[in-house]
Amino acid sequence: VELLLNKGAEVNAQSGRYGNALQAAAIFKGSVQTVELLLSKGAEVNAQGGYFGNALQAAAYNGSVQTVELLLSKGAEVNAQGGRYGNALQAAAARGSVQTVELLLSKGAEMNAQGGHFGNALQAAA
């Protein structure tokens, strides 16, 4: 990733299933360093698009508390809507990621927000 960025790859290019490189990195466990690198190179933390809608929703779906914390610390909007699961809380609830759900709720995630495939977080968890 670093080599491609240093050779001029556009950090915020949009296309494909994951929307952009930040979302692709956020969906895979163990990619916190890649997420940090992309953010340091100017990746837009709230960019919309792709299957998960945004990087926070992708990280919440994979249950990576560390990546979710990083994205939130860099300004990710906890209640941003979009993508298959509607928002990060619904994505975490759908996967049964209790720690991620607790973190998102502590950061102001709206428990009854509507949207996405399941409709709300409770439906996603069920």
PDB file of C-alpha atoms in Angstrom:
ATOM      1  CA  VAL A   1       0.000   0.000   0.000  1.00  0.00           C
ATOM      2  CA  GLU A   2       2.760   2.414   0.961  1.00  0.00           C
ATOM      3  CA  LEU A   3       4.647   1.738  -2.283  1.00  0.00           C
ATOM      4  CA  LEU A   4       1.565   2.442  -4.392  1.00  0.00           C
ATOM      5  CA  LEU A   5       0.789   5.633  -2.480  1.00  0.00           C
ATOM      6  CA  ASN A   6       4.383   6.806  -2.827  1.00  0.00           C
ATOM      7  CA  LYS A   7       4.154   6.164  -6.586  1.00  0.00           C
ATOM      8  CA  GLY A   8       1.091   8.402  -6.846  1.00  0.00           C
ATOM      9  CA  ALA A   9      -1.930   6.171  -6.275  1.00  0.00           C
ATOM     10  CA  GLU A  10      -5.004   8.272  -5.455  1.00  0.00           C
ATOM     11  CA  VAL A  11      -5.790   7.581  -1.791  1.00  0.00           C
ATOM     12  CA  ASN A  12      -9.474   8.502  -2.170  1.00  0.00           C
ATOM     13  CA  ALA A  13     -10.186   6.770  -5.495  1.00  0.00           C
ATOM     14  CA  GLN A  14     -13.701   5.290  -5.504  1.00  0.00           C
ATOM     15  CA  SER A  15     -14.788   2.051  -7.171  1.00  0.00           C
ATOM     16  CA  GLY A  16     -15.464  -1.598  -6.595  1.00  0.00           C
ATOM     17  CA  ARG A  17     -17.127  -3.554  -3.819  1.00  0.00           C
ATOM     18  CA  TYR A  18     -15.351  -1.773  -0.963  1.00  0.00           C
ATOM     19  CA  GLY A  19     -15.768   1.771  -2.261  1.00  0.00           C
ATOM     20  CA  ASN A  20     -12.217   2.939  -1.524  1.00  0.00           C
ATOM     21  CA  ALA A  21      -8.935   1.755  -0.024  1.00  0.00           C
ATOM     22  CA  LEU A  22      -9.813   2.919   3.502  1.00  0.00           C
ATOM     23  CA  GLN A  23     -12.982   0.826   3.517  1.00  0.00           C
ATOM     24  CA  ALA A  24     -11.099  -2.161   2.095  1.00  0.00           C
ATOM     25  CA  ALA A  25      -8.469  -1.884   4.836  1.00  0.00           C
ATOM     26  CA  ALA A  26     -11.097  -1.425   7.557  1.00  0.00           C
ATOM     27  CA  ILE A  27     -12.934  -4.640   6.692  1.00  0.00           C
ATOM     28  CA  PHE A  28      -9.934  -6.899   7.316  1.00  0.00           C
ATOM     29  CA  LYS A  29      -8.765  -7.727  10.850  1.00  0.00           C
ATOM     30  CA  GLY A  30      -5.165  -6.813  11.604  1.00  0.00           C
ATOM     31  CA  SER A  31      -5.169  -3.883   9.206  1.00  0.00           C
ATOM     32  CA  VAL A  32      -4.985  -1.063  11.779  1.00  0.00           C
ATOM     33  CA  GLN A  33      -1.558  -0.046  10.495  1.00  0.00           C
ATOM     34  CA  THR A  34      -2.876   0.150   6.939  1.00  0.00           C
ATOM     35  CA  VAL A  35      -5.826   2.267   8.093  1.00  0.00           C
ATOM     36  CA  GLU A  36      -3.391   4.564   9.951  1.00  0.00           C
ATOM     37  CA  LEU A  37      -1.205   4.846   6.839  1.00  0.00           C
ATOM     38  CA  LEU A  38      -4.126   5.682   4.561  1.00  0.00           C
ATOM     39  CA  LEU A  39      -5.418   8.320   6.985  1.00  0.00           C
ATOM     40  CA  SER A  40      -1.939   9.851   7.263  1.00  0.00           C
ATOM     41  CA  LYS A  41      -1.853  10.094   3.453  1.00  0.00           C
ATOM     42  CA  GLY A  42      -5.149  11.990   3.344  1.00  0.00           C
ATOM     43  CA  ALA A  43      -7.832   9.316   3.116  1.00  0.00           C
ATOM     44  CA  GLU A  44     -11.250  10.852   3.788  1.00  0.00           C
ATOM     45  CA  VAL A  45     -12.499   9.185   6.981  1.00  0.00           C
ATOM     46  CA  ASN A  46     -16.182   9.733   6.123  1.00  0.00           C
ATOM     47  CA  ALA A  47     -16.060   8.909   2.400  1.00  0.00           C
ATOM     48  CA  GLN A  48     -19.255   7.167   1.278  1.00  0.00           C
ATOM     49  CA  GLY A  49     -19.663   4.317  -1.198  1.00  0.00           C
ATOM     50  CA  GLY A  50     -19.291   0.601  -1.598  1.00  0.00           C
ATOM     51  CA  TYR A  51     -20.956  -2.309   0.163  1.00  0.00           C
ATOM     52  CA  PHE A  52     -20.402  -1.023   3.698  1.00  0.00           C
ATOM     53  CA  GLY A  53     -21.129   2.638   3.004  1.00  0.00           C
ATOM     54  CA  ASN A  54     -18.102   3.942   4.913  1.00  0.00           C
ATOM     55  CA  ALA A  55     -14.959   2.773   6.695  1.00  0.00           C
ATOM     56  CA  LEU A  56     -16.494   2.923  10.183  1.00  0.00           C
ATOM     57  CA  GLN A  57     -19.294   0.579   9.166  1.00  0.00           C
ATOM     58  CA  ALA A  58     -16.743  -1.813   7.607  1.00  0.00           C
ATOM     59  CA  ALA A  59     -14.586  -1.817  10.757  1.00  0.00           C
ATOM     60  CA  ALA A  60     -17.653  -2.284  12.967  1.00  0.00           C
ATOM     61  CA  TYR A  61     -18.757  -5.243  10.862  1.00  0.00           C
ATOM     62  CA  ASN A  62     -15.389  -6.955  11.238  1.00  0.00           C
ATOM     63  CA  GLY A  63     -15.440  -6.338  15.001  1.00  0.00           C
ATOM     64  CA  SER A  64     -12.107  -4.528  15.129  1.00  0.00           C
ATOM     65  CA  VAL A  65     -12.479  -2.356  18.232  1.00  0.00           C
ATOM     66  CA  GLN A  66      -9.017  -0.889  17.653  1.00  0.00           C
ATOM     67  CA  THR A  67      -9.865   0.192  14.097  1.00  0.00           C
ATOM     68  CA  VAL A  68     -13.254   1.582  15.182  1.00  0.00           C
ATOM     69  CA  GLU A  69     -11.547   3.609  17.934  1.00  0.00           C
ATOM     70  CA  LEU A  70      -8.964   4.916  15.460  1.00  0.00           C
ATOM     71  CA  LEU A  71     -11.574   5.977  12.914  1.00  0.00           C
ATOM     72  CA  LEU A  72     -13.689   7.688  15.580  1.00  0.00           C
ATOM     73  CA  SER A  73     -10.615   9.524  16.901  1.00  0.00           C
ATOM     74  CA  LYS A  74      -9.989  10.795  13.360  1.00  0.00           C
ATOM     75  CA  GLY A  75     -13.506  12.196  13.021  1.00  0.00           C
ATOM     76  CA  ALA A  76     -15.602   9.334  11.677  1.00  0.00           C
ATOM     77  CA  GLU A  77     -19.290  10.137  12.127  1.00  0.00           C
ATOM     78  CA  VAL A  78     -20.700   7.509  14.496  1.00  0.00           C
ATOM     79  CA  ASN A  79     -24.215   7.744  13.014  1.00  0.00           C
ATOM     80  CA  ALA A  80     -23.283   8.030   9.327  1.00  0.00           C
ATOM     81  CA  GLN A  81     -25.836   6.234   7.151  1.00  0.00           C
ATOM     82  CA  GLY A  82     -25.277   4.166   4.031  1.00  0.00           C
ATOM     83  CA  GLY A  83     -24.347   0.751   2.771  1.00  0.00           C
ATOM     84  CA  ARG A  84     -25.909  -2.631   3.405  1.00  0.00           C
ATOM     85  CA  TYR A  85     -26.157  -2.364   7.178  1.00  0.00           C
ATOM     86  CA  GLY A  86     -27.348   1.242   7.410  1.00  0.00           C
ATOM     87  CA  ASN A  87     -24.823   2.373  10.029  1.00  0.00           C
ATOM     88  CA  ALA A  88     -21.905   1.106  12.096  1.00  0.00           C
ATOM     89  CA  LEU A  89     -24.049   0.089  15.073  1.00  0.00           C
ATOM     90  CA  GLN A  90     -26.272  -2.092  12.910  1.00  0.00           C
ATOM     91  CA  ALA A  91     -23.219  -3.685  11.269  1.00  0.00           C
ATOM     92  CA  ALA A  92     -21.672  -4.518  14.650  1.00  0.00           C
ATOM     93  CA  ALA A  93     -24.992  -5.804  16.000  1.00  0.00           C
ATOM     94  CA  ALA A  94     -25.498  -8.035  12.960  1.00  0.00           C
ATOM     95  CA  ARG A  95     -22.138  -9.690  13.639  1.00  0.00           C
ATOM     96  CA  GLY A  96     -22.709  -9.971  17.381  1.00  0.00           C
ATOM     97  CA  SER A  97     -19.651  -7.832  18.167  1.00  0.00           C
ATOM     98  CA  VAL A  98     -20.565  -6.909  21.752  1.00  0.00           C
ATOM     99  CA  GLN A  99     -17.418  -4.844  22.438  1.00  0.00           C
ATOM    100  CA  THR A 100     -17.914  -2.864  19.240  1.00  0.00           C
ATOM    101  CA  VAL A 101     -21.606  -2.280  20.009  1.00  0.00           C
ATOM    102  CA  GLU A 102     -20.698  -1.044  23.512  1.00  0.00           C
ATOM    103  CA  LEU A 103     -18.016   1.274  22.115  1.00  0.00           C
ATOM    104  CA  LEU A 104     -20.320   2.754  19.483  1.00  0.00           C
ATOM    105  CA  LEU A 105     -23.104   3.315  22.026  1.00  0.00           C
ATOM    106  CA  SER A 106     -20.627   5.033  24.371  1.00  0.00           C
ATOM    107  CA  LYS A 107     -19.686   7.359  21.493  1.00  0.00           C
ATOM    108  CA  GLY A 108     -23.290   8.382  20.833  1.00  0.00           C
ATOM    109  CA  ALA A 109     -24.539   5.856  18.289  1.00  0.00           C
ATOM    110  CA  GLU A 110     -28.310   6.121  17.955  1.00  0.00           C
ATOM    111  CA  MET A 111     -29.776   2.781  19.008  1.00  0.00           C
ATOM    112  CA  ASN A 112     -33.064   3.274  17.159  1.00  0.00           C
ATOM    113  CA  ALA A 113     -31.682   4.754  13.924  1.00  0.00           C
ATOM    114  CA  GLN A 114     -33.454   3.326  10.882  1.00  0.00           C
ATOM    115  CA  GLY A 115     -31.906   2.143   7.634  1.00  0.00           C
ATOM    116  CA  GLY A 116     -30.045  -0.637   5.946  1.00  0.00           C
ATOM    117  CA  HIS A 117     -30.963  -4.260   5.354  1.00  0.00           C
ATOM    118  CA  PHE A 118     -32.260  -4.975   8.868  1.00  0.00           C
ATOM    119  CA  GLY A 119     -33.967  -1.671   9.690  1.00  0.00           C
ATOM    120  CA  ASN A 120     -32.423  -0.984  13.117  1.00  0.00           C
ATOM    121  CA  ALA A 121     -29.782  -2.334  15.515  1.00  0.00           C
ATOM    122  CA  LEU A 122     -32.163  -4.555  17.491  1.00  0.00           C
ATOM    123  CA  GLN A 123     -33.413  -6.236  14.332  1.00  0.00           C
ATOM    124  CA  ALA A 124     -29.821  -6.663  13.157  1.00  0.00           C
ATOM    125  CA  ALA A 125     -28.836  -8.283  16.459  1.00  0.00           C
ATOM    126  CA  ALA A 126     -31.827 -10.634  16.446  1.00  0.00           C
TER     127      ALA A 126
END
